[in-house]
Short mmCIF file of C-alpha atoms in Angstrom, two decimals:
data_model
loop_
_atom_site.label_atom_id
_atom_site.label_comp_id
_atom_site.label_asym_id
_atom_site.label_seq_id
_atom_site.Cartn_x
_atom_site.Cartn_y
_atom_site.Cartn_z
CA MET A 1 -25.77 78.96 136.42
CA ILE A 2 -25.59 77.44 139.49
CA VAL A 3 -28.77 78.76 140.74
CA GLN A 4 -30.45 77.70 138.31
CA TYR A 5 -29.62 74.35 138.63
CA ILE A 6 -29.94 73.97 141.74
CA ARG A 7 -33.56 75.61 140.78
CA LEU A 8 -34.21 72.79 138.74
CA PHE A 9 -32.46 70.24 140.91
CA PHE A 10 -35.62 71.02 143.46
CA LEU A 11 -38.34 71.39 140.33
CA VAL A 12 -37.32 67.56 139.90
CA SER A 13 -36.89 66.62 143.39
CA PHE A 14 -39.99 67.60 143.68
CA PHE A 15 -42.31 65.91 141.19
CA LEU A 16 -40.65 63.34 141.63
CA SER A 17 -42.15 62.69 145.63
CA CYS A 18 -44.86 63.63 144.07
CA ALA A 19 -45.32 60.99 142.01
CA ALA A 20 -44.64 58.47 144.76
CA GLN A 21 -47.68 59.94 146.65
CA THR A 22 -50.90 60.85 146.51
CA PRO A 23 -51.67 63.41 143.46
CA ALA A 24 -52.84 66.34 145.21
CA LEU A 25 -50.70 67.29 148.13
CA THR A 26 -49.51 70.80 146.69
CA LYS A 27 -52.32 73.53 145.22
CA ILE A 28 -51.30 77.07 143.59
CA TYR A 29 -51.01 80.59 146.60
CA VAL A 30 -51.62 84.19 144.75
CA VAL A 31 -49.42 86.70 146.50
CA LYS A 32 -51.70 89.17 148.26
CA PRO A 33 -50.76 92.76 149.59
CA GLY A 34 -49.11 92.54 152.91
CA ASP A 35 -48.14 88.18 152.76
CA SER A 36 -44.28 87.78 153.65
CA LEU A 37 -43.27 83.38 153.49
CA THR A 38 -43.37 83.23 156.50
CA LYS A 39 -47.10 84.57 156.94
CA ILE A 40 -48.45 82.26 154.07
CA ALA A 41 -45.74 78.65 155.01
CA GLU A 42 -47.36 79.59 159.05
CA GLN A 43 -51.17 79.35 156.94
CA PHE A 44 -50.36 76.58 155.38
CA ALA A 45 -48.88 73.86 157.74
CA MET A 46 -44.76 74.31 156.39
CA ASN A 47 -41.63 76.24 157.19
CA VAL A 48 -39.89 78.72 154.92
CA VAL A 49 -37.42 76.18 153.73
CA GLU A 50 -39.55 74.28 152.82
CA LEU A 51 -41.68 77.04 151.58
CA LYS A 52 -39.02 77.62 149.64
CA ARG A 53 -37.79 74.48 148.51
CA LEU A 54 -41.26 73.84 146.69
CA ASN A 55 -40.82 76.41 144.68
CA GLY A 56 -37.25 77.24 143.68
CA LEU A 57 -37.06 80.44 145.91
CA THR A 58 -33.34 81.65 146.29
CA SER A 59 -34.62 84.89 149.03
CA ASN A 60 -37.40 85.84 151.11
CA ARG A 61 -38.82 88.26 148.60
CA ILE A 62 -41.80 88.05 147.54
CA TYR A 63 -44.39 90.10 145.69
CA PRO A 64 -48.46 90.27 144.94
CA GLY A 65 -49.46 88.57 142.51
CA GLN A 66 -47.27 85.58 141.74
CA ARG A 67 -47.78 82.34 142.29
CA LEU A 68 -46.67 80.05 144.84
CA ARG A 69 -47.28 75.85 144.93
CA VAL A 70 -48.15 75.24 148.43
CA HIS A 71 -49.96 72.69 150.90
CA ALA A 72 -52.95 71.44 150.13
CA ALA A 73 -55.49 73.05 152.27
CA SER A 74 -56.53 69.64 153.91
CA ARG A 75 -53.01 70.40 156.23
CA GLN A 76 -54.01 73.79 156.30
CA ARG A 77 -52.92 75.07 160.34
CA SER A 78 -56.05 75.07 161.62
CA GLN A 79 -56.33 71.68 160.61
CA VAL A 80 -52.80 70.25 162.23
CA ARG A 81 -52.45 68.64 166.36
CA PRO A 82 -49.03 68.94 167.48
CA PRO A 83 -48.44 65.33 169.12
CA SER A 84 -49.58 64.14 171.68
CA GLY A 85 -46.75 66.19 175.32
CA GLN A 86 -45.86 67.81 172.82
CA LYS A 87 -46.62 71.80 173.77
CA LYS A 88 -46.54 74.07 170.99
CA ASN A 89 -45.21 77.19 172.06
CA ILE A 90 -43.79 77.76 175.91
CA GLU A 91 -44.04 80.71 178.59
CA TYR A 92 -40.28 82.45 178.97
CA VAL A 93 -39.52 84.94 181.82
CA VAL A 94 -37.84 88.12 180.55
CA LYS A 95 -34.82 88.95 182.61
CA PRO A 96 -32.17 91.75 184.03
CA GLY A 97 -30.40 92.22 181.13
CA ASP A 98 -33.24 90.11 178.67
CA SER A 99 -33.88 91.88 175.32
CA LEU A 100 -35.64 90.82 172.26
CA THR A 101 -32.73 90.03 170.70
CA LYS A 102 -30.94 87.52 173.29
CA ILE A 103 -33.99 85.75 173.60
CA ALA A 104 -34.86 85.24 169.91
CA GLU A 105 -31.75 84.36 168.99
CA GLN A 106 -31.48 81.50 172.93
CA PHE A 107 -34.85 79.91 171.37
CA ALA A 108 -33.35 80.27 167.40
CA MET A 109 -36.55 82.93 166.78
CA SER A 110 -36.49 86.29 165.20
CA VAL A 111 -36.99 88.97 166.55
CA VAL A 112 -40.66 89.84 164.10
CA GLU A 113 -41.69 85.84 164.68
CA LEU A 114 -41.06 86.79 169.29
CA LYS A 115 -43.00 89.68 168.39
CA ARG A 116 -45.67 88.51 166.09
CA LEU A 117 -46.41 85.99 168.98
CA ASN A 118 -47.14 87.73 172.07
CA GLY A 119 -48.43 90.55 169.93
CA LEU A 120 -46.04 93.08 170.32
CA THR A 121 -45.49 97.14 168.52
CA SER A 122 -42.07 98.11 170.09
CA ASN A 123 -38.73 95.92 171.27
CA ARG A 124 -38.62 97.33 175.01
CA ILE A 125 -38.99 94.23 178.07
CA TYR A 126 -39.31 94.46 181.47
CA SER A 127 -38.28 92.41 183.78
CA GLY A 128 -40.52 89.67 184.74
CA GLN A 129 -42.68 89.68 181.97
CA ARG A 130 -44.34 86.49 179.69
CA LEU A 131 -43.20 85.84 177.06
CA ARG A 132 -44.39 83.38 174.66
CA VAL A 133 -41.47 81.67 173.03
CA ARG A 134 -41.41 78.01 170.67
CA SER A 135 -39.83 75.01 173.20
CA ALA A 136 -37.17 73.41 172.64
CA ALA A 137 -39.54 69.92 170.77
CA THR A 138 -40.53 72.81 168.09
CA GLN A 139 -36.91 74.27 167.81
CA LYS A 140 -35.59 73.84 163.85
CA PRO A 141 -31.37 72.86 163.89
CA PRO A 142 -29.40 75.32 162.38
CA ILE A 143 -28.76 74.39 158.48
CA ARG A 144 -24.89 75.58 157.14
CA PRO A 145 -24.73 76.17 154.50
CA SER A 146 -21.75 75.99 152.57
CA PRO A 147 -19.33 79.09 152.21
CA GLY A 148 -20.26 81.14 149.81
CA ARG A 149 -23.45 80.60 149.62
CA GLU A 150 -25.07 81.74 152.61
CA ARG A 151 -28.11 82.66 153.24
CA ARG A 152 -29.79 85.92 152.98
CA VAL A 153 -28.57 87.69 155.76
CA GLN A 154 -31.85 89.49 157.71
CA PRO A 155 -30.60 92.66 159.45
CA SER A 156 -31.18 92.95 163.05
CA PHE A 157 -32.40 95.68 164.13
CA GLY A 158 -34.02 96.77 167.50
CA GLU A 159 -31.02 96.69 169.41
CA MET A 160 -27.55 96.47 169.27
CA GLU A 161 -24.10 97.35 170.97
CA TYR A 162 -22.10 100.08 171.08
CA VAL A 163 -19.39 100.09 172.68
CA VAL A 164 -17.70 104.19 173.33
CA LYS A 165 -14.07 104.99 172.04
CA ARG A 166 -12.09 108.28 172.95
CA GLY A 167 -14.11 111.87 171.85
CA ASP A 168 -17.73 110.52 172.86
CA SER A 169 -20.38 111.91 174.72
CA LEU A 170 -23.75 111.18 175.33
CA SER A 171 -25.02 113.60 173.19
CA LYS A 172 -22.93 112.91 169.93
CA ILE A 173 -23.30 109.30 170.54
CA ALA A 174 -26.77 109.67 170.52
CA VAL A 175 -26.71 112.47 167.51
CA ARG A 176 -25.34 109.49 165.37
CA PHE A 177 -27.84 107.11 166.20
CA ALA A 178 -31.04 109.31 165.60
CA ILE A 179 -31.93 108.57 168.78
CA SER A 180 -33.33 111.28 171.95
CA LEU A 181 -30.24 111.75 175.12
CA SER A 182 -32.85 110.81 177.49
CA ALA A 183 -33.13 107.22 175.84
CA LEU A 184 -30.09 107.19 175.58
CA LYS A 185 -29.75 107.22 179.22
CA ARG A 186 -33.34 104.92 180.23
CA ALA A 187 -32.04 102.35 178.08
CA ASN A 188 -28.68 101.61 179.63
CA GLY A 189 -29.54 103.05 183.02
CA LEU A 190 -27.52 105.62 183.73
CA LYS A 191 -28.27 109.05 185.85
CA SER A 192 -25.15 111.01 184.60
CA ASP A 193 -23.67 111.96 180.87
CA ARG A 194 -20.59 110.52 182.62
CA ILE A 195 -19.29 107.75 180.30
CA TYR A 196 -16.12 105.59 179.71
CA VAL A 197 -13.44 104.71 176.85
CA GLY A 198 -14.96 100.58 176.69
CA GLN A 199 -17.93 100.53 178.39
CA LYS A 200 -20.70 99.00 176.43
CA LEU A 201 -24.22 100.96 175.53
CA LYS A 202 -27.46 99.42 174.40
CA ILE A 203 -28.77 101.64 171.70
CA ARG A 204 -32.47 101.04 170.69
CA THR A 205 -32.58 101.98 166.62
CA GLN A 206 -36.05 103.21 165.56
CA VAL A 207 -35.02 101.62 161.85
CA LYS A 208 -38.67 100.59 160.11
CA GLU A 209 -38.41 98.23 157.27
CA ILE A 210 -39.98 99.51 153.98
CA ALA A 211 -41.17 97.51 151.08
CA ALA A 212 -40.40 97.50 147.53
CA ALA A 213 -40.64 95.10 144.11
CA ASN A 214 -37.22 96.52 144.28
CA GLY A 215 -36.27 96.66 148.12
CA PRO A 216 -35.90 96.83 150.85
CA TYR A 217 -35.65 100.51 151.75
CA TYR A 218 -34.84 101.74 155.14
CA PHE A 219 -35.23 105.44 155.46
CA PHE A 220 -37.08 106.30 152.27
CA GLN A 221 -37.72 104.98 149.72
CA PRO A 222 -37.19 106.10 145.14
CA LYS A 223 -39.37 109.08 144.18
CA ALA A 224 -40.31 106.46 140.89
CA PRO A 225 -40.68 102.83 141.07
CA VAL A 226 -37.85 101.88 138.49
CA GLN A 227 -35.06 104.23 136.47
CA ARG A 228 -36.52 105.84 134.14
CA SER A 229 -34.27 106.82 131.73
CA ARG A 230 -30.73 107.13 131.19
CA GLU A 231 -30.46 110.66 132.43
CA TYR A 232 -33.32 110.25 135.35
CA ARG A 233 -31.64 111.25 138.96
CA GLU A 234 -33.28 112.00 142.06
CA VAL A 235 -31.06 113.95 144.95
CA SER A 236 -30.95 113.73 148.14
CA GLN A 237 -32.52 116.25 150.43
CA ASN A 238 -29.86 114.77 153.47
CA LYS A 239 -26.91 117.34 154.04
CA PRO A 240 -24.03 114.45 153.47
CA ILE A 241 -23.48 113.25 157.61
CA GLU A 242 -27.15 112.21 157.87
CA ASP A 243 -26.78 110.33 155.08
CA TYR A 244 -23.46 109.02 157.22
CA ARG A 245 -24.87 108.67 159.73
CA ASN A 246 -28.45 106.43 158.03
CA ALA A 247 -25.74 104.51 155.98
CA ILE A 248 -23.88 103.74 159.50
CA ASN A 249 -27.23 102.71 161.60
CA LEU A 250 -28.14 100.70 157.69
CA LEU A 251 -24.69 98.88 158.18
CA ARG A 252 -24.41 98.32 162.06
CA GLY A 253 -28.31 96.75 161.72
CA PHE A 254 -26.77 93.92 158.93
CA ASN A 255 -23.07 93.24 161.13
CA ALA A 256 -24.76 92.74 163.61
CA GLY A 257 -27.43 90.07 162.15
CA ILE A 258 -23.49 88.43 160.50
CA ASP A 259 -23.01 88.44 163.73
CA LEU A 260 -26.19 86.52 164.87
CA GLN A 261 -25.57 84.26 162.05
CA MET A 262 -21.99 83.06 162.76
CA ARG A 263 -23.53 82.55 166.84
CA ARG A 264 -26.49 80.42 165.45
CA GLU A 265 -24.46 78.17 163.45
CA GLY A 266 -22.09 77.98 165.36
CA ARG A 267 -19.26 78.25 162.87
CA LYS A 268 -15.86 77.19 163.57
CA SER A 269 -14.45 77.68 159.86
CA GLN A 270 -13.48 81.11 159.05
CA PRO A 271 -10.70 80.48 156.12
CA LEU A 272 -9.92 84.38 156.47
CA LYS A 273 -9.24 84.94 159.89
CA GLY A 274 -6.94 87.92 160.51
CA TRP A 275 -6.99 88.86 156.96
CA ARG A 276 -9.35 93.00 156.13
CA ILE A 277 -10.91 93.19 152.74
CA VAL A 278 -12.20 96.45 151.50
CA LEU A 279 -14.99 96.42 149.25
CA ASP A 280 -15.06 100.18 146.68
CA PRO A 281 -18.07 100.06 144.71
CA GLY A 282 -17.68 102.22 141.74
CA HIS A 283 -19.29 105.16 141.47
CA GLY A 284 -22.51 106.26 143.41
CA GLY A 285 -23.43 109.80 145.06
CA ARG A 286 -22.10 112.48 142.35
CA ASP A 287 -21.52 109.84 139.33
CA PRO A 288 -24.23 107.38 138.79
CA GLY A 289 -20.55 105.28 136.13
CA ALA A 290 -23.05 103.83 132.94
CA ILE A 291 -27.14 103.77 133.01
CA VAL A 292 -28.16 101.71 129.36
CA SER A 293 -30.99 101.37 128.04
CA ASN A 294 -31.98 96.65 127.56
CA VAL A 295 -35.29 95.21 126.87
CA ALA A 296 -37.57 93.50 129.37
CA GLY A 297 -39.62 89.92 128.93
CA ASP A 298 -41.92 91.81 127.24
CA LYS A 299 -40.65 93.68 124.95
CA SER A 300 -40.92 97.01 127.68
CA PRO A 301 -37.84 99.94 127.60
CA VAL A 302 -35.98 99.47 131.01
CA HIS A 303 -33.35 101.35 132.06
CA VAL A 304 -29.55 99.47 134.05
CA VAL A 305 -27.61 101.44 137.05
CA GLU A 306 -24.56 100.76 137.67
CA ASP A 307 -23.79 102.28 140.76
CA GLU A 308 -26.26 100.50 142.25
CA PHE A 309 -25.92 97.28 141.03
CA VAL A 310 -22.68 96.96 141.99
CA TYR A 311 -23.10 98.03 145.61
CA ASP A 312 -25.71 95.15 145.71
CA ILE A 313 -22.70 92.70 144.44
CA GLY A 314 -20.83 94.37 147.05
CA LEU A 315 -22.94 94.00 150.16
CA ARG A 316 -23.59 90.02 149.00
CA LEU A 317 -19.14 90.05 148.59
CA TYR A 318 -19.40 91.81 152.12
CA GLN A 319 -21.98 89.08 153.86
CA LYS A 320 -20.12 86.45 152.18
CA LEU A 321 -16.24 87.42 153.65
CA ARG A 322 -17.56 88.51 157.27
CA LEU A 323 -19.15 84.87 157.22
CA ALA A 324 -15.51 83.46 156.60
CA GLY A 325 -13.97 85.61 158.72
CA ALA A 326 -12.68 88.00 157.38
CA ALA A 327 -13.25 92.09 158.45
CA VAL A 328 -14.52 94.27 155.88
CA GLU A 329 -14.72 98.21 155.22
CA MET A 330 -17.02 99.26 152.22
CA THR A 331 -15.08 103.04 150.83
CA VAL A 332 -18.98 103.58 150.37
CA VAL A 333 -21.77 103.58 151.76
CA SER A 334 -25.29 104.27 151.90
CA PRO A 335 -28.41 105.95 153.59
CA ASN A 336 -31.49 103.07 152.63
CA HIS A 337 -31.53 99.64 151.48
CA LEU A 338 -28.92 97.30 151.95
CA ILE A 339 -28.75 93.91 149.89
CA ARG A 340 -32.08 94.10 147.39
CA ASP A 341 -33.68 91.48 146.11
CA ASN A 342 -35.85 93.28 143.19
CA ASN A 343 -38.85 91.07 142.28
CA PRO A 344 -39.95 90.78 139.26
CA ALA A 345 -36.20 92.17 137.22
CA THR A 346 -37.97 94.72 135.46
CA LYS A 347 -38.55 96.39 138.87
CA THR A 348 -35.43 98.51 138.05
CA PHE A 349 -32.53 100.20 140.66
CA VAL A 350 -33.45 104.68 140.44
CA HIS A 351 -30.32 106.92 140.22
CA GLU A 352 -30.38 108.07 143.75
CA GLN A 353 -27.25 110.57 144.21
CA ASN A 354 -27.23 109.96 147.76
CA GLU A 355 -24.46 107.58 148.41
CA VAL A 356 -21.29 109.44 151.26
CA TYR A 357 -17.74 108.41 151.55
CA ASN A 358 -17.53 106.37 154.64
CA ASP A 359 -15.50 108.25 156.44
CA GLU A 360 -17.66 110.48 159.62
CA VAL A 361 -15.36 113.60 159.23
CA PHE A 362 -15.23 113.80 155.13
CA ASN A 363 -19.01 114.45 155.06
CA ARG A 364 -19.20 116.81 157.92
CA GLN A 365 -18.89 119.20 155.23
CA ASN A 366 -21.82 120.83 154.22
CA SER A 367 -21.70 120.37 150.09
CA PHE A 368 -23.19 117.80 147.22
CA SER A 369 -19.25 118.39 146.67
CA VAL A 370 -18.42 116.23 149.05
CA ARG A 371 -20.84 113.09 147.81
CA PRO A 372 -18.75 110.61 145.53
CA GLY A 373 -17.28 111.45 142.01
CA LEU A 374 -14.28 111.09 139.71
CA ARG A 375 -13.01 115.07 141.75
CA ASN A 376 -12.70 113.29 145.20
CA ILE A 377 -11.61 109.88 143.49
CA THR A 378 -8.51 108.94 145.26
CA GLN A 379 -10.41 109.50 149.20
CA ARG A 380 -11.19 105.77 148.90
CA VAL A 381 -8.00 104.73 149.25
CA LYS A 382 -7.66 107.10 152.33
CA ILE A 383 -10.41 104.97 153.64
CA ALA A 384 -8.93 101.94 152.75
CA ASN A 385 -5.20 102.43 153.92
CA ARG A 386 -6.63 104.05 157.46
CA PHE A 387 -8.79 100.52 157.97
CA PHE A 388 -5.64 98.65 157.23
CA ARG A 389 -2.65 100.40 159.48
CA GLY A 390 -2.18 97.74 161.78
CA ALA A 391 -3.02 94.38 159.94
CA ARG A 392 -1.05 90.96 159.78
CA PRO A 393 1.78 92.10 157.06
CA GLY A 394 0.78 90.26 153.79
CA GLN A 395 -3.79 89.82 154.63
CA THR A 396 -4.79 93.35 153.63
CA LEU A 397 -6.19 93.19 150.03
CA PHE A 398 -8.56 95.78 147.92
CA VAL A 399 -11.19 94.99 145.42
CA SER A 400 -13.19 97.79 142.82
CA LEU A 401 -15.68 96.95 142.21
CA HIS A 402 -17.62 97.92 138.20
CA ALA A 403 -20.08 96.41 135.13
CA ASP A 404 -18.17 99.31 132.04
CA ASN A 405 -19.94 100.25 129.05
CA SER A 406 -17.03 99.67 126.85
CA PRO A 407 -17.59 98.79 122.99
CA ASN A 408 -13.50 97.87 122.55
CA ARG A 409 -14.10 94.93 124.84
CA PRO A 410 -15.71 91.08 124.25
CA LYS A 411 -18.50 90.67 127.05
CA GLY A 412 -17.61 88.77 130.67
CA PRO A 413 -15.33 90.14 132.95
CA MET A 414 -11.89 91.87 133.47
CA VAL A 415 -9.67 92.56 135.75
CA ILE A 416 -6.66 94.87 135.96
CA TYR A 417 -3.80 95.45 138.43
CA TRP A 418 -1.54 98.37 138.94
CA GLY A 419 0.24 98.72 135.21
CA ARG A 420 2.78 102.10 133.77
CA GLN A 421 4.99 101.79 130.82
CA GLY A 422 5.76 98.84 131.68
CA LYS A 423 6.39 98.89 135.76
CA ILE A 424 3.25 96.29 137.48
CA ASP A 425 2.34 95.79 140.31
CA SER A 426 3.57 91.70 140.78
CA ARG A 427 1.62 91.32 144.04
CA SER A 428 -1.31 92.28 142.33
CA ARG A 429 -1.41 90.45 139.43
CA SER A 430 -1.16 87.61 141.32
CA PHE A 431 -4.07 88.19 142.69
CA ALA A 432 -5.58 89.65 139.33
CA ARG A 433 -4.32 86.22 137.86
CA VAL A 434 -6.09 83.69 140.68
CA LEU A 435 -9.44 86.19 139.54
CA GLN A 436 -9.47 85.58 137.12
CA LYS A 437 -9.51 81.25 136.89
CA ALA A 438 -12.46 82.47 139.10
CA LEU A 439 -14.04 83.79 137.04
CA ASN A 440 -13.95 82.10 134.04
CA LEU A 441 -17.44 80.98 132.72
CA PRO A 442 -17.00 77.66 130.10
CA ASP A 443 -18.50 80.48 127.11
CA VAL A 444 -17.15 83.66 128.75
CA PRO A 445 -13.50 84.13 129.55
CA THR A 446 -11.80 86.93 131.56
CA GLN A 447 -10.63 88.86 130.13
CA ILE A 448 -6.63 90.86 131.86
CA GLY A 449 -4.65 93.36 131.88
CA GLY A 450 -2.80 96.59 133.80
CA ARG A 451 -3.83 100.45 134.22
CA ASN A 452 -2.76 103.26 135.75
CA LEU A 453 -6.56 103.31 137.63
CA ALA A 454 -6.06 105.90 140.72
CA VAL A 455 -8.30 103.69 143.10
CA LEU A 456 -4.55 101.53 142.14
CA ARG A 457 -2.40 104.07 142.80
CA ASN A 458 -0.66 104.47 146.38
CA ASN A 459 -3.01 101.61 147.71
CA SER A 460 -1.37 100.98 150.78
CA ALA A 461 -3.30 97.15 150.18
CA TYR A 462 -0.42 93.62 149.96
CA ALA A 463 -2.64 93.59 146.20
CA GLU A 464 -5.36 95.78 144.99
CA VAL A 465 -7.35 94.63 142.29
CA LEU A 466 -10.51 95.90 140.18
CA VAL A 467 -12.71 94.01 138.22
CA GLU A 468 -15.17 94.67 135.71
CA ILE A 469 -17.65 91.81 136.75
CA ARG A 470 -20.10 92.30 133.61
CA ASN A 471 -19.27 94.39 130.48
CA VAL A 472 -23.05 95.11 130.05
CA HIS A 473 -22.70 97.28 126.59
CA ASP A 474 -22.96 93.91 125.61
CA LYS A 475 -27.41 93.66 126.29
CA GLY A 476 -27.56 90.26 127.45
CA GLU A 477 -24.52 91.31 130.68
CA ALA A 478 -27.26 94.68 130.80
CA TRP A 479 -29.73 91.83 131.01
CA ALA A 480 -28.22 89.74 133.71
CA LEU A 481 -27.40 92.48 135.88
CA ARG A 482 -31.10 92.60 136.59
CA PHE A 483 -31.53 89.82 138.14
CA HIS A 484 -31.05 89.09 141.86
CA ASP A 485 -29.68 85.23 141.80
CA ARG A 486 -26.90 86.83 138.70
CA ARG A 487 -25.93 89.00 140.68
CA GLU A 488 -24.80 86.83 143.52
CA SER A 489 -23.49 84.23 141.70
CA ASP A 490 -21.31 86.93 141.13
CA ALA A 491 -20.77 87.76 144.76
CA ASP A 492 -20.18 84.35 144.72
CA ARG A 493 -17.13 84.30 142.53
CA ILE A 494 -15.47 86.49 142.98
CA PHE A 495 -14.98 85.84 146.95
CA ARG A 496 -13.63 82.33 145.45
CA GLY A 497 -11.35 83.91 143.57
CA ILE A 498 -10.27 85.27 147.16
CA LEU A 499 -10.80 82.58 148.96
CA ASN A 500 -8.21 80.74 146.38
CA TYR A 501 -5.87 83.62 147.44
CA ALA A 502 -6.13 83.61 150.27
CA LYS A 503 -5.65 79.80 150.82
CA GLN A 504 -1.88 80.47 148.62
CA ARG A 505 -0.83 82.85 150.33
#
């Protein structure tokens, strides 16, 4: 509902502004294959923020055939001139130690924009090279969104930093990041294989984004464009350790993007600094959770796969928690996607049996049985307990995320704390009560209860809960889960509950 009100506000503002000016300020542009918001904004002398505001967009995802409002032809780039004395771009000379990421950050640009501006097809640059960058006069001030309602983090791929740990070798690091040993040595100016603990290495990854209506994907995409039926599944062709390494590369890129956003926005307020939080996306791997049928607006059948959609909510929550200063760990990771804005919502996520536990040693077993499933569910608790070692007392939380298919309970969320035969974990119940208030909607109250669940038993978190964010037995709940703005709102409410609980501690 919040997103709908925001869109309505922007649309009303737009029409009011049009009434005060000439009526022909905008026209309709139909999105073509290969288009992006950046390209369209440049074509019509707009910035991406303005283009999104004009069309009530909450993400950067668009699709061919989509109709967007843009500035009228009279304001296209070909007719726009910079003010006298103001240069649009300036020249920057690359210095030793520079990377595209560092230069882009310095001039408030994205790496993609910097490469496009200079006709670069790779991330390689050299000392003395001259690059075109945005001048200070054309740089945009950083946008500082309120906590919890964040802009989408764009993963930072290309060059990342890795700190050498005990037991590492160059060959192990090269395998982990799927790069050659020679490329790793060349990127770091190494003439031998000797490295030391604490040494910082530059890692140049080869991750490329694969556009899709229910993506993006990074290493590969599903064979099916949408979930075809309740029975449909796609088994991973990789070994568990290969999927694990791909997943960790994606998560590192995601974290790098979050860190970059924090630096750009100069965040000083970090209300969750010092907290360690484990997010446990339910099911995954061998177990899809609930797969329910639903109906699109045109009455065509669609299918919703629980584990794919709660993983998306988990990553959205992960971003918010990290931006608030928390250290966050995922128990389950995906090898080919991060946050996905399926647009339109009929492009449902496909049941891919490729997720793995976030545990390198565990995934070295070349067996399908090591992928997440009911028989190894306690692995989630082991991952969490390992992450909590050395944490500050009273500042650890465990949140398991689900969207169950329960015909015997009402629609809406439910928060579950550990309880068995009259015995309860009082700290987890207190946490659950705070989350209950944050998740409540005027017409859909949140339930709360205690159960003896495996992911809550023997968990060393100060407080641990399982959140059923929606009951997909209800057709309306399953319908809502398909929309990325609803999933963003779900993540936002959970985030608010965690923030409120931390403030009370």
